[in-house]
Coordinates of C-alpha atoms and ligand atoms in Angstrom, one line a residue:
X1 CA 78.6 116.5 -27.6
X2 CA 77.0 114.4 -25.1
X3 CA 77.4 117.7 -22.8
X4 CA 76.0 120.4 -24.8
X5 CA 73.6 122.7 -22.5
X6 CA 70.1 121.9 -23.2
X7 CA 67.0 123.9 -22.5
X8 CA 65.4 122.3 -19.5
X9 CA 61.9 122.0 -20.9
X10 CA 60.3 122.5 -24.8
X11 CA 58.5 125.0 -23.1
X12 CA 61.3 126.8 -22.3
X13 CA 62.8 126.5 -26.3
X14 CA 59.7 127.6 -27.8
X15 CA 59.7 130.3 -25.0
X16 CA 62.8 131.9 -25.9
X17 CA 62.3 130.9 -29.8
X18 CA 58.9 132.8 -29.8
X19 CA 60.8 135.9 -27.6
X20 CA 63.0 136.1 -30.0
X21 CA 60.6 136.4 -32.8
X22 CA 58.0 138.6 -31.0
X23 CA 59.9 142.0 -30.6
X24 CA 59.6 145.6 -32.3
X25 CA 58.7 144.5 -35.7
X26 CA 55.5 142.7 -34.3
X27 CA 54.1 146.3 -32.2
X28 CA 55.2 148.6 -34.5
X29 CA 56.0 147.3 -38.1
X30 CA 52.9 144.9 -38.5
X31 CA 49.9 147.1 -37.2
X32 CA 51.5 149.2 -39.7
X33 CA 51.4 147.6 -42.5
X34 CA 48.3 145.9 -42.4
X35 CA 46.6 149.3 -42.7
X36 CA 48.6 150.4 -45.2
X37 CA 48.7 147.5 -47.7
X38 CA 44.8 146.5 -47.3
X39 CA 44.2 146.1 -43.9
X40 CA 42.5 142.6 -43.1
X41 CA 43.5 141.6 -46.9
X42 CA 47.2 141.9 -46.1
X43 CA 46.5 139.0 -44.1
X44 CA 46.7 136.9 -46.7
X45 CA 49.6 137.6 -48.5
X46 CA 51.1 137.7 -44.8
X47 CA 50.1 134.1 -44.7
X48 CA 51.3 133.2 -47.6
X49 CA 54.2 134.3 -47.2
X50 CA 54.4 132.8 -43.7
X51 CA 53.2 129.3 -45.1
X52 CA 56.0 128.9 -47.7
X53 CA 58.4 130.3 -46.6
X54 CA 58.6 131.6 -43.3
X55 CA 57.9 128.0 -41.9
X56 CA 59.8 126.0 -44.4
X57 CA 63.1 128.2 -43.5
X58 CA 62.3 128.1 -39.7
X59 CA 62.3 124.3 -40.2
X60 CA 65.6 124.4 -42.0
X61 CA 67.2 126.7 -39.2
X62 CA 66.1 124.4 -36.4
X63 CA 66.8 121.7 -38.5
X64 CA 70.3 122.7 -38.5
X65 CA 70.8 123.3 -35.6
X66 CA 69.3 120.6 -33.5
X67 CA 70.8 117.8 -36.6
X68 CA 74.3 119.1 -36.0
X69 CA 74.2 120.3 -32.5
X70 CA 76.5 123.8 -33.3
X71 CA 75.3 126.8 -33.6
X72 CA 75.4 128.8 -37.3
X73 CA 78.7 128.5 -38.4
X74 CA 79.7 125.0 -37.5
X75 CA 76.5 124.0 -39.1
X76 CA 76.9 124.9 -42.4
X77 CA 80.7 123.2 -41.8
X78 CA 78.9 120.6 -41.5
X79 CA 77.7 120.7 -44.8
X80 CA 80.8 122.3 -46.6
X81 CA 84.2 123.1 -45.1
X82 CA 83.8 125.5 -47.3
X83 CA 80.4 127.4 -46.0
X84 CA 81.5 128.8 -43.0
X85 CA 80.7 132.1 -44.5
X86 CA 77.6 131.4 -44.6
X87 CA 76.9 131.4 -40.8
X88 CA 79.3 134.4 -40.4
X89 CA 77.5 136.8 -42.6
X90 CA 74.3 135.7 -41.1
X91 CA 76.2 136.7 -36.9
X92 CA 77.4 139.5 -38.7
X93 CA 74.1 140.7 -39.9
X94 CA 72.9 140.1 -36.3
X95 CA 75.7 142.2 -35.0
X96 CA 74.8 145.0 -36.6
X97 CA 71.0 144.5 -35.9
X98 CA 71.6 144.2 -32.2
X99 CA 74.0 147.4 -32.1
X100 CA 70.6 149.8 -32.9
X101 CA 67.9 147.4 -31.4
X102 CA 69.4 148.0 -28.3
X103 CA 69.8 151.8 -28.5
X104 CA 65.9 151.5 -29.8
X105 CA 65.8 149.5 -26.1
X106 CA 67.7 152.2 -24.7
X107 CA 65.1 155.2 -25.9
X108 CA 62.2 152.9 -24.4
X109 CA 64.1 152.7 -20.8
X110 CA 64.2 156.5 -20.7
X111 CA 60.8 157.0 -21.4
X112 CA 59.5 154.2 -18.8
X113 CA 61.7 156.5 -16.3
X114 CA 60.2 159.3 -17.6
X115 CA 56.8 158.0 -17.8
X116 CA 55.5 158.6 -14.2
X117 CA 55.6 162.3 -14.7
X118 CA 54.7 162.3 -18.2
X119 CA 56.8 164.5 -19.5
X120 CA 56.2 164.1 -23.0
X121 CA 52.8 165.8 -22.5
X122 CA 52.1 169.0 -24.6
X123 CA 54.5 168.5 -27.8
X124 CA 55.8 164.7 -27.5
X125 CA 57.1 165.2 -31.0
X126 CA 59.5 167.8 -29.8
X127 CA 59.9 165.9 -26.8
X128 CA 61.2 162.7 -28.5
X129 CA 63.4 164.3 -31.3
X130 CA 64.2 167.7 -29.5
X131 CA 64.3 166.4 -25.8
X132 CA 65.2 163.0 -25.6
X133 CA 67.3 162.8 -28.9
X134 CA 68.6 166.1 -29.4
X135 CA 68.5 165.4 -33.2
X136 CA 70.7 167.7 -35.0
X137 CA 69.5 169.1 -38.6
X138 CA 71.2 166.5 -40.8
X139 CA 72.8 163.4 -40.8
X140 CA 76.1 165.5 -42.1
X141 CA 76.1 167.3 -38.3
X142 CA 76.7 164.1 -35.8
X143 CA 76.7 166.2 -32.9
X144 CA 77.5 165.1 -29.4
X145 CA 77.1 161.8 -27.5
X146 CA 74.0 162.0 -25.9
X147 CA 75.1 161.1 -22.4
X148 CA 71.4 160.3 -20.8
X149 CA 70.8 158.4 -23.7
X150 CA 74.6 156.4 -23.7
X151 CA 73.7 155.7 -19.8
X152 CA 70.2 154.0 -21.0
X153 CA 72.4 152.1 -23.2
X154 CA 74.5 150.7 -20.6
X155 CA 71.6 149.7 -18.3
X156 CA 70.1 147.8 -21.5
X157 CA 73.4 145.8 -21.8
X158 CA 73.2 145.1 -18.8
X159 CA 70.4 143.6 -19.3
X160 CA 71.1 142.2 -22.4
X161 CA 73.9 140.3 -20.7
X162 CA 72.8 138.8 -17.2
X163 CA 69.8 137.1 -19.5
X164 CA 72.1 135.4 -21.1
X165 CA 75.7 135.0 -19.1
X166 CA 74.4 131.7 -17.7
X167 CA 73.5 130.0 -21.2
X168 CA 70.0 128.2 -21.7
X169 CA 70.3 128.4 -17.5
X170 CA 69.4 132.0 -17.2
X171 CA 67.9 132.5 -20.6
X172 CA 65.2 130.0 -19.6
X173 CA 64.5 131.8 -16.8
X174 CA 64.1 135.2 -17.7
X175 CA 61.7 134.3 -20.9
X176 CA 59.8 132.6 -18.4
X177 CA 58.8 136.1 -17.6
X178 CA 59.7 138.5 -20.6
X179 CA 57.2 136.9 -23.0
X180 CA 54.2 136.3 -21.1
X181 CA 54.6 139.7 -19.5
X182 CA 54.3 141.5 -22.9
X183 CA 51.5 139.5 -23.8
X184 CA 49.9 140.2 -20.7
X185 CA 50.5 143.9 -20.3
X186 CA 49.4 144.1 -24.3
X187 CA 45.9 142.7 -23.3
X188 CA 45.7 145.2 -20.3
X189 CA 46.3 148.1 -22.7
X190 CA 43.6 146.3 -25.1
X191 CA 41.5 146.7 -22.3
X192 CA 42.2 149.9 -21.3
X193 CA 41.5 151.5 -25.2
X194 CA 38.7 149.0 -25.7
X195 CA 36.7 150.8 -22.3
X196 CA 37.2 153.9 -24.1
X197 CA 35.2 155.6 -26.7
X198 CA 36.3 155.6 -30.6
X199 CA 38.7 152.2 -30.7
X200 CA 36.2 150.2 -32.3
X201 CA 36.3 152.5 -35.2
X202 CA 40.0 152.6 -35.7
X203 CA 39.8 148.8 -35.9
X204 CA 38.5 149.2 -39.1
X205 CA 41.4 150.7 -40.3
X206 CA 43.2 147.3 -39.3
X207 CA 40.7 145.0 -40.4
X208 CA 38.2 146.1 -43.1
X209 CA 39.8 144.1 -46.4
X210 CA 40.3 146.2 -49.6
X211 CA 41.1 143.0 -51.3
X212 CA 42.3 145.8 -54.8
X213 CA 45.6 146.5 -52.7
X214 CA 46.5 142.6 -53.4
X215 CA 47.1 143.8 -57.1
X216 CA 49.9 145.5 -56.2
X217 CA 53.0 143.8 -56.2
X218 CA 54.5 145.9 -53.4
X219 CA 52.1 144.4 -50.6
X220 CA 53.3 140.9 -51.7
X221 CA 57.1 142.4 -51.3
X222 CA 56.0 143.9 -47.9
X223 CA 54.8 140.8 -46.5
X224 CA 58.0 138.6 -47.7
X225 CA 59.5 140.8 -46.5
X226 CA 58.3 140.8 -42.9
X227 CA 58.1 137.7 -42.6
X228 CA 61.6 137.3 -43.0
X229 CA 62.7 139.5 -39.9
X230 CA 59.5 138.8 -37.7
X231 CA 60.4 135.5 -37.2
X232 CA 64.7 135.8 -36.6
X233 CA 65.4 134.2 -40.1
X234 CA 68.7 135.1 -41.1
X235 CA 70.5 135.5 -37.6
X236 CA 72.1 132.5 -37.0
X237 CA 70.0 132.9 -34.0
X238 CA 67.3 129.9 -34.5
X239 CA 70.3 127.6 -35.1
X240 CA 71.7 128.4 -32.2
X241 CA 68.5 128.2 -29.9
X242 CA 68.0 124.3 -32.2
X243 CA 71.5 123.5 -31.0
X244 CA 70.2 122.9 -27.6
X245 CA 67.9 120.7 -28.5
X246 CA 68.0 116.7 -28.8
X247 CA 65.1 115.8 -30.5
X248 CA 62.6 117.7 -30.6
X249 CA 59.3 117.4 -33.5
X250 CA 60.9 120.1 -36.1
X251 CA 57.5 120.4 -37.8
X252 CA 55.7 121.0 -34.7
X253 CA 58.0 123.7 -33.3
X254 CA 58.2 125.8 -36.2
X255 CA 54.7 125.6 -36.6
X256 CA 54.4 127.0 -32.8
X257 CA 56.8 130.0 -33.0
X258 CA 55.5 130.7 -36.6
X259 CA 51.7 131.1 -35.2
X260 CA 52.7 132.0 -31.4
X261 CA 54.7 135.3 -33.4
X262 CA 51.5 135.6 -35.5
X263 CA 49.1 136.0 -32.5
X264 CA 51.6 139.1 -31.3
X265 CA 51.2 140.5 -34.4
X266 CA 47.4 140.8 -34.1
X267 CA 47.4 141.3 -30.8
X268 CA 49.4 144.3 -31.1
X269 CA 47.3 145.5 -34.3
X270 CA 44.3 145.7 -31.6
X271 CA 45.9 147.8 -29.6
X272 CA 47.8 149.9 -31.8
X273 CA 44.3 150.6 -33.7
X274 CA 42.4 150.6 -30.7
X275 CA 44.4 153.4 -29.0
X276 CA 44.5 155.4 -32.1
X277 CA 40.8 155.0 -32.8
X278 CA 40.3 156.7 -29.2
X279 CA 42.7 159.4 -30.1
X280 CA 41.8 160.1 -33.4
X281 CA 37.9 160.6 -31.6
X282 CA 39.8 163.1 -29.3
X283 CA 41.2 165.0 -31.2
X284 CA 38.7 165.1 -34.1
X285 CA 40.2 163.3 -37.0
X286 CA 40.9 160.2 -38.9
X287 CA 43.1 157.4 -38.2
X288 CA 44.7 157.9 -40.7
X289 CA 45.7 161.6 -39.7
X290 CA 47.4 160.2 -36.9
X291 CA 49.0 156.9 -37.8
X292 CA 53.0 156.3 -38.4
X293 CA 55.3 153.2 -38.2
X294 CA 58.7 152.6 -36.6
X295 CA 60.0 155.0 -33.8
X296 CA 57.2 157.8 -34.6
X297 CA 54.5 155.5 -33.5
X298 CA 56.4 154.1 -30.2
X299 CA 57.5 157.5 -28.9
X300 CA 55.4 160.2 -30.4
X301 CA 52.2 158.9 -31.5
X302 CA 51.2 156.8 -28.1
X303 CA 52.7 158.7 -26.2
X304 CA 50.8 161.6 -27.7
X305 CA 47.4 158.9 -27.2
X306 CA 48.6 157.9 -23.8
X307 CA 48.5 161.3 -22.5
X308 CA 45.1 161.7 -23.6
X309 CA 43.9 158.9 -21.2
X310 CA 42.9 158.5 -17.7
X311 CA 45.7 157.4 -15.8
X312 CA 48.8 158.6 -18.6
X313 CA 51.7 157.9 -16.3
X314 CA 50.6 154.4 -15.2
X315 CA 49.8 153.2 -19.0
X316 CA 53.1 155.0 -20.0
X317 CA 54.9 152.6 -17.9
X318 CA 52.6 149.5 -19.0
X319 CA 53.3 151.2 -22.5
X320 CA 57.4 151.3 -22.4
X321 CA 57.0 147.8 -20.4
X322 CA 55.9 146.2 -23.3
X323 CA 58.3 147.5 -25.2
X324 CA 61.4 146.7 -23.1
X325 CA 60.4 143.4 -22.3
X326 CA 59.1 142.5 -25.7
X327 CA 62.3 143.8 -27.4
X328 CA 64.7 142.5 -24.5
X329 CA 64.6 138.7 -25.6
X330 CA 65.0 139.2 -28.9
X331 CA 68.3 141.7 -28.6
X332 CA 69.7 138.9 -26.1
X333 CA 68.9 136.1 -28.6
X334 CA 71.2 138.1 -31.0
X335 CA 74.0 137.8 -28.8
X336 CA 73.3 134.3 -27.8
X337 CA 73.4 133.2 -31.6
X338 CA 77.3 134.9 -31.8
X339 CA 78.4 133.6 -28.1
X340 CA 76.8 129.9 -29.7
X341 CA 79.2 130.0 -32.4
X342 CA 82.2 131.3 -30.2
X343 CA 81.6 128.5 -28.0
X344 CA 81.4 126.0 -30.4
X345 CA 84.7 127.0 -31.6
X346 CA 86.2 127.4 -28.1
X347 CA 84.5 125.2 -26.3
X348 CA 87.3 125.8 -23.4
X349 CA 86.4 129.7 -23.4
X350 CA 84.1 130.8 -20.5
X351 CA 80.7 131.8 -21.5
X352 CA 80.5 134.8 -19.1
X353 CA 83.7 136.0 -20.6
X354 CA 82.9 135.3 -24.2
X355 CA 79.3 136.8 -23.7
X356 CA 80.9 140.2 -21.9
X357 CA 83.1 140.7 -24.8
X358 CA 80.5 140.2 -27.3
X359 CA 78.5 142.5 -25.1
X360 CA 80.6 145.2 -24.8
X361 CA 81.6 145.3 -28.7
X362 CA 77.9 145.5 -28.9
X363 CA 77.9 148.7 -26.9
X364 CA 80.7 150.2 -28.5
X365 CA 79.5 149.9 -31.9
X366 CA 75.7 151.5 -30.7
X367 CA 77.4 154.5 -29.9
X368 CA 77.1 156.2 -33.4
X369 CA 73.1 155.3 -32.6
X370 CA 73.0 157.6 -29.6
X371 CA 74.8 160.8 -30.8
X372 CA 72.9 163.8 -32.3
X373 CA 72.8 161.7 -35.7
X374 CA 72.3 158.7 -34.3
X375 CA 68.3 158.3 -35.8
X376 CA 69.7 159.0 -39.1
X377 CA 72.1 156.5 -38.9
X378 CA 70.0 154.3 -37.6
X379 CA 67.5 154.7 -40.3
X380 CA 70.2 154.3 -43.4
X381 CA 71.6 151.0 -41.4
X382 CA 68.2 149.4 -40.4
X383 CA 67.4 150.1 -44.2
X384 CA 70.4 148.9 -45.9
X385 CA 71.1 145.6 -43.0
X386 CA 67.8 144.8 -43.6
X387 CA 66.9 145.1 -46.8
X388 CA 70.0 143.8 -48.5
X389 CA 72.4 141.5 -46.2
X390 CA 69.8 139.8 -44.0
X391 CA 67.5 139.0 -47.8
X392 CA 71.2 137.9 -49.1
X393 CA 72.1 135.8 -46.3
X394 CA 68.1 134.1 -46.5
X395 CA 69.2 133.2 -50.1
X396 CA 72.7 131.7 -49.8
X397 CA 71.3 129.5 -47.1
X398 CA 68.5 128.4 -49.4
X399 CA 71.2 127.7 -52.1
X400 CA 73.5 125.6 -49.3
X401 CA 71.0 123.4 -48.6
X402 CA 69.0 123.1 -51.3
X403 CA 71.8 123.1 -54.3
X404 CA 74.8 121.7 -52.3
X405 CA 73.2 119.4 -49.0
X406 CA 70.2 118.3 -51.1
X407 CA 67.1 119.1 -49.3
X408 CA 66.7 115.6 -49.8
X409 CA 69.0 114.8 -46.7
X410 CA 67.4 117.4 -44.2
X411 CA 63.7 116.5 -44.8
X412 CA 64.2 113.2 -43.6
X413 CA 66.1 114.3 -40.9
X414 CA 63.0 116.6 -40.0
X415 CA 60.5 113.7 -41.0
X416 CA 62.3 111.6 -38.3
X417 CA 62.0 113.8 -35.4
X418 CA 58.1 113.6 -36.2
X419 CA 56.1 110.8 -35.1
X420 CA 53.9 110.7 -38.1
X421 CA 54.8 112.0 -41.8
X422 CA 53.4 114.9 -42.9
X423 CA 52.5 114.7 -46.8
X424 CA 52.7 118.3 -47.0
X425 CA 55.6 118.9 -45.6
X426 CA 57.5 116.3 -48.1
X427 CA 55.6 117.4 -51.0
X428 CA 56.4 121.1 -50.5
X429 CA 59.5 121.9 -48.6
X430 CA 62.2 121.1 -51.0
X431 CA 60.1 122.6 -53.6
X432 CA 60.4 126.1 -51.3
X433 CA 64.0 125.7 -49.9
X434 CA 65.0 125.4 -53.6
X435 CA 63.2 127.2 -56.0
X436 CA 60.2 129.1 -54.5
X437 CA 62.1 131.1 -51.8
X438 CA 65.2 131.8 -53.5
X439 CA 63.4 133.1 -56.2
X440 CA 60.9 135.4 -53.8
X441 CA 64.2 136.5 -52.2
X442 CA 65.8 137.4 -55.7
X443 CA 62.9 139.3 -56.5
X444 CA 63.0 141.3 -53.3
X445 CA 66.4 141.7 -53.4
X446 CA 65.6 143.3 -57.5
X447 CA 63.1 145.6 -56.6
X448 CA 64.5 146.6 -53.7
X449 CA 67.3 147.8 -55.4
X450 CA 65.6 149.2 -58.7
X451 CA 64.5 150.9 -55.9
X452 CA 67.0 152.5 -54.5
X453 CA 68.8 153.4 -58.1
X454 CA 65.0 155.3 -59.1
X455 CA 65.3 157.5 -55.9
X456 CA 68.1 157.9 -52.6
X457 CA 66.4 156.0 -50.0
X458 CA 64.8 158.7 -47.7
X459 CA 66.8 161.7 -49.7
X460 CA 69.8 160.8 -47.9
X461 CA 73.2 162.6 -49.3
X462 CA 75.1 159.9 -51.0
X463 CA 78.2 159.5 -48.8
X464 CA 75.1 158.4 -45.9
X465 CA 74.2 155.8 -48.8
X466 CA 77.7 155.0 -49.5
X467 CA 78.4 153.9 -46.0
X468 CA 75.1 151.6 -45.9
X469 CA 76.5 149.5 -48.8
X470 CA 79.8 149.1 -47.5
X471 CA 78.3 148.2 -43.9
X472 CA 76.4 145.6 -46.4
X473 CA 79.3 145.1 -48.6
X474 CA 81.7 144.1 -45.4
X475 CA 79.2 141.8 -43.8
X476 CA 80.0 139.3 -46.8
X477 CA 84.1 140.4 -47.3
X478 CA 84.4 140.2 -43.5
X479 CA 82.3 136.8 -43.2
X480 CA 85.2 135.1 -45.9
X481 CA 87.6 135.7 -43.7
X482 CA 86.7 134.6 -40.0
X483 CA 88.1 131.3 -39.1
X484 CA 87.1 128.8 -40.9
X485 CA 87.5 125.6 -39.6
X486 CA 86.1 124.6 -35.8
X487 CA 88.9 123.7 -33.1
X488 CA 86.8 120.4 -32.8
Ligands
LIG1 N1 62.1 139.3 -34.8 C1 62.4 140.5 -34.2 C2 61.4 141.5 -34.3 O1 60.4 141.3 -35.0 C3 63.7 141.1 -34.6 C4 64.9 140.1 -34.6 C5 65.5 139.8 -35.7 C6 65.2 139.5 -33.4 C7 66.6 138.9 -35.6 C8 66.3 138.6 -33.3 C9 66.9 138.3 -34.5 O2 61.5 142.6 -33.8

């Protein structure tokens, strides 16, 4: 144990902690749904929701990790021979999120290539689903492979793996670029719309409160919700990155990736609003007219902005820069979490062979994401991973610790790696490990799925559905079945 890699700084850690937290659900889920769920109101709930339990589960996670010193699976070993599942279903999970994050990564390398000249200009909603995806009718019609698109891919795993064949070596590195260089290229482009006419008045959209939206349950959900994947919960991932540690202030780090995540949010509000205000001016209508989440707002709607400003092939690139480099830490952290585990079991494997295999499964499976179908599939997997296995894996973790560990056990392991106590801490994280989060996550886990039996999500045909639940249903079968006890 005495050799386990280390990070070589805490800078470095809450580097690659906060990389992996800031990625596509900061730029394009957040902006998003701040405007739609009361716009500066939604702030609160978002904090509330941060506060008790996006912290108090981030402590557990790097409480795990750094007290056992193994990434997810040998730390809930740890606790229970038995709970090896745990960690499994929560790699699993990650798997799956990885296999489309990375085609996502994959669509934003072809459009920084394509930037210089934009060619989006003129229809770039044609351009992204006609052009670039070659999107066939339905999700029953899967079309070709989509070989521009599969050759992205490549390049992004790539990528993906010389960040992290080294270990912490070459991970520490490469976030010593990858997240200030979002963060920096964000606050040119807040510049650049901020210069220009119309972006203080799409700010509104973002910020003015309608505190009535808080009456609605469904903002609460929302910002659980996000929460919950913004910050990595649920990936094995933060365990892993812990694992590295020796002993480091728990409190304080959580506290730092929790509000360091935060500031990208807003940040990237600003400049989503801010180059929509400007558009919206342009072209003569409201925000609101012109505003989407998810892919539409990365490749049609600023791209459709972009090409309305001076300069569109140099912000394009600055625009699909962000994207790659934000993303690109947190798609390597995914992999890092399942090479972690591998390692632990096999600590005489080779981490560049280990991290190429897991890589190029990873690859393999993203095909499915960059054939003719491949959005649609994307869409009914993000939807059913996300909604259901990572909110199930959030719970069983909340009910190993608190109901079989004792939270009792891992607060004063947290409380000793502080130098003073905190009284808030001990008077409210048990509390939130054992009943308040569980039952959040029940809750989200009961409407989501009321839900889903009321209407098919997105009008999908059922055998589309069908295959979300069993990708959801195998996470859990497959995770029981993965060795169970370490090599160690
Ligand atoms: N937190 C990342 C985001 O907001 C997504 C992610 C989830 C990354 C899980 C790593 C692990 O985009």
């Amino acid at each position: 144990m005495a050799n386990r890699e280390r990070w070589s700084s805490r800078l470095v850690f809450i580097l690659a902690a906060v990389g992996s937290a800031a990625g596509l659900g900061n730029l394009w889920r957040f902006p998003y749904l701040s405007y739609k769920y009361g716009g500066g109101a939604f702030l609160l709930p978002y904090f509330i929701a941060l506060i008790f339990t996006g912290v108090p589960l981030l402590m557990l996670e790097f409480a795990l990790g750094q007290k056992f010193q193994k990434g997810a699976v040998g730390s809930f070993e740890k606790i229970n021979k038995k709970f090896s599942f745990v960690g499994w279903s929560a790699l699993l999970t990650g798997f799956v999120v990885i296999a489309y994050y990375a085609v996502v990564m994959a669509w934003s390398l072809f459009y920084f290539f394509v930037s210089y000249g934009v060619k989006w200009a003129g229809d770039p909603e044609n351009y992204f689903y006609h052009s670039v995806l070659g999107l066939s009718e339905s999700i029953n019609t899967i079309g070709g492979i989509n070989i521009p698109l599969l050759l992205a891919l490549v390049g992004v795993w790539l990528m993906i793996y010389f960040s992290i064949w080294k270990g912490t070596k070459s991970v520490g590195k490469v976030v010593m670029v990858t997240m200030p260089l979002p963060i920096i290229l964000l606050v040119v482009l807040l510049g650049r719309a901020f210069t220009l006419p119309g972006a203080l008045s799409g700010l509104k959209y973002f910020l003015v409160p309608n505190f009535r939206a808080l009456l609605d349950t469904e903002v609460w959900l929302a910002a659980f919700s996000q929460i919950f994947f913004t910050l990595s919960i649920g990936f094995g991932v933060m365990i892993a990155y812990a694992s590295y540690n020796e002993k480091h202030d728990i409190r304080k780090n959580a506290w730092h990736v929790a509000l360091l995540n935060t500031f990208v949010s807003i940040l990237s509000g600003f400049v989503v609003f801010g180059t929509l205000g400007y558009m919206a001016l342009k072209q003569g209508v409201g925000v609101d007219a012109v505003i989407k989440s998810g892919p539409g707002l990365a490749f049609v709607v600023f791209p459709k902005a972009i090409s309305l400003m001076p300069l569109p092939g140099l912000i394009g690139i600055l625009f699909f820069l962000i994207l790659i480099s934000l993303a690109i830490d947190s798609a390597f952290s995914m992999v890092e979490g399942i090479t972690t585990v591998i390692l632990d079991k096999r600590p005489n494997y080779k981490r560049e062979k280990v991290t190429a295999v897991v890589s190029a499964v990873g690859f393999l499976a993203g095909i499915i994401f960059v054939t003719g179908a491949g959005l649609y599939y994307l869409d009914v997997v993000d939807h059913f991973v996300t909604s259901y296995a990572l909110v199930i894996v959030g719970l069983i973790e909340c009910i190993a610790i608190g109901w079989f560990y004792g939270t009792k056990k891992l607060l004063k392991y947290i409380e000793s790696t502080a130098k003073k106590t905190s009284w808030i801490t001990k008077a409210t994280w048990s509390f939130s490990i054992k009943y308040f989060t569980p039952a959040v996550l029940l809750w989200i886990l009961g409407s989501q799925f009321m839900k889903e039996v009321r209407a098919p999500y997105e009008g999908y045909p059922l055998w589309a559905l069908a295959v979300g639940w069993s990708i959801v249903v195998l996470i859990f079968i497959l995770s029981f079945f993965l060795p169970k006890d370490g090599s160690e």
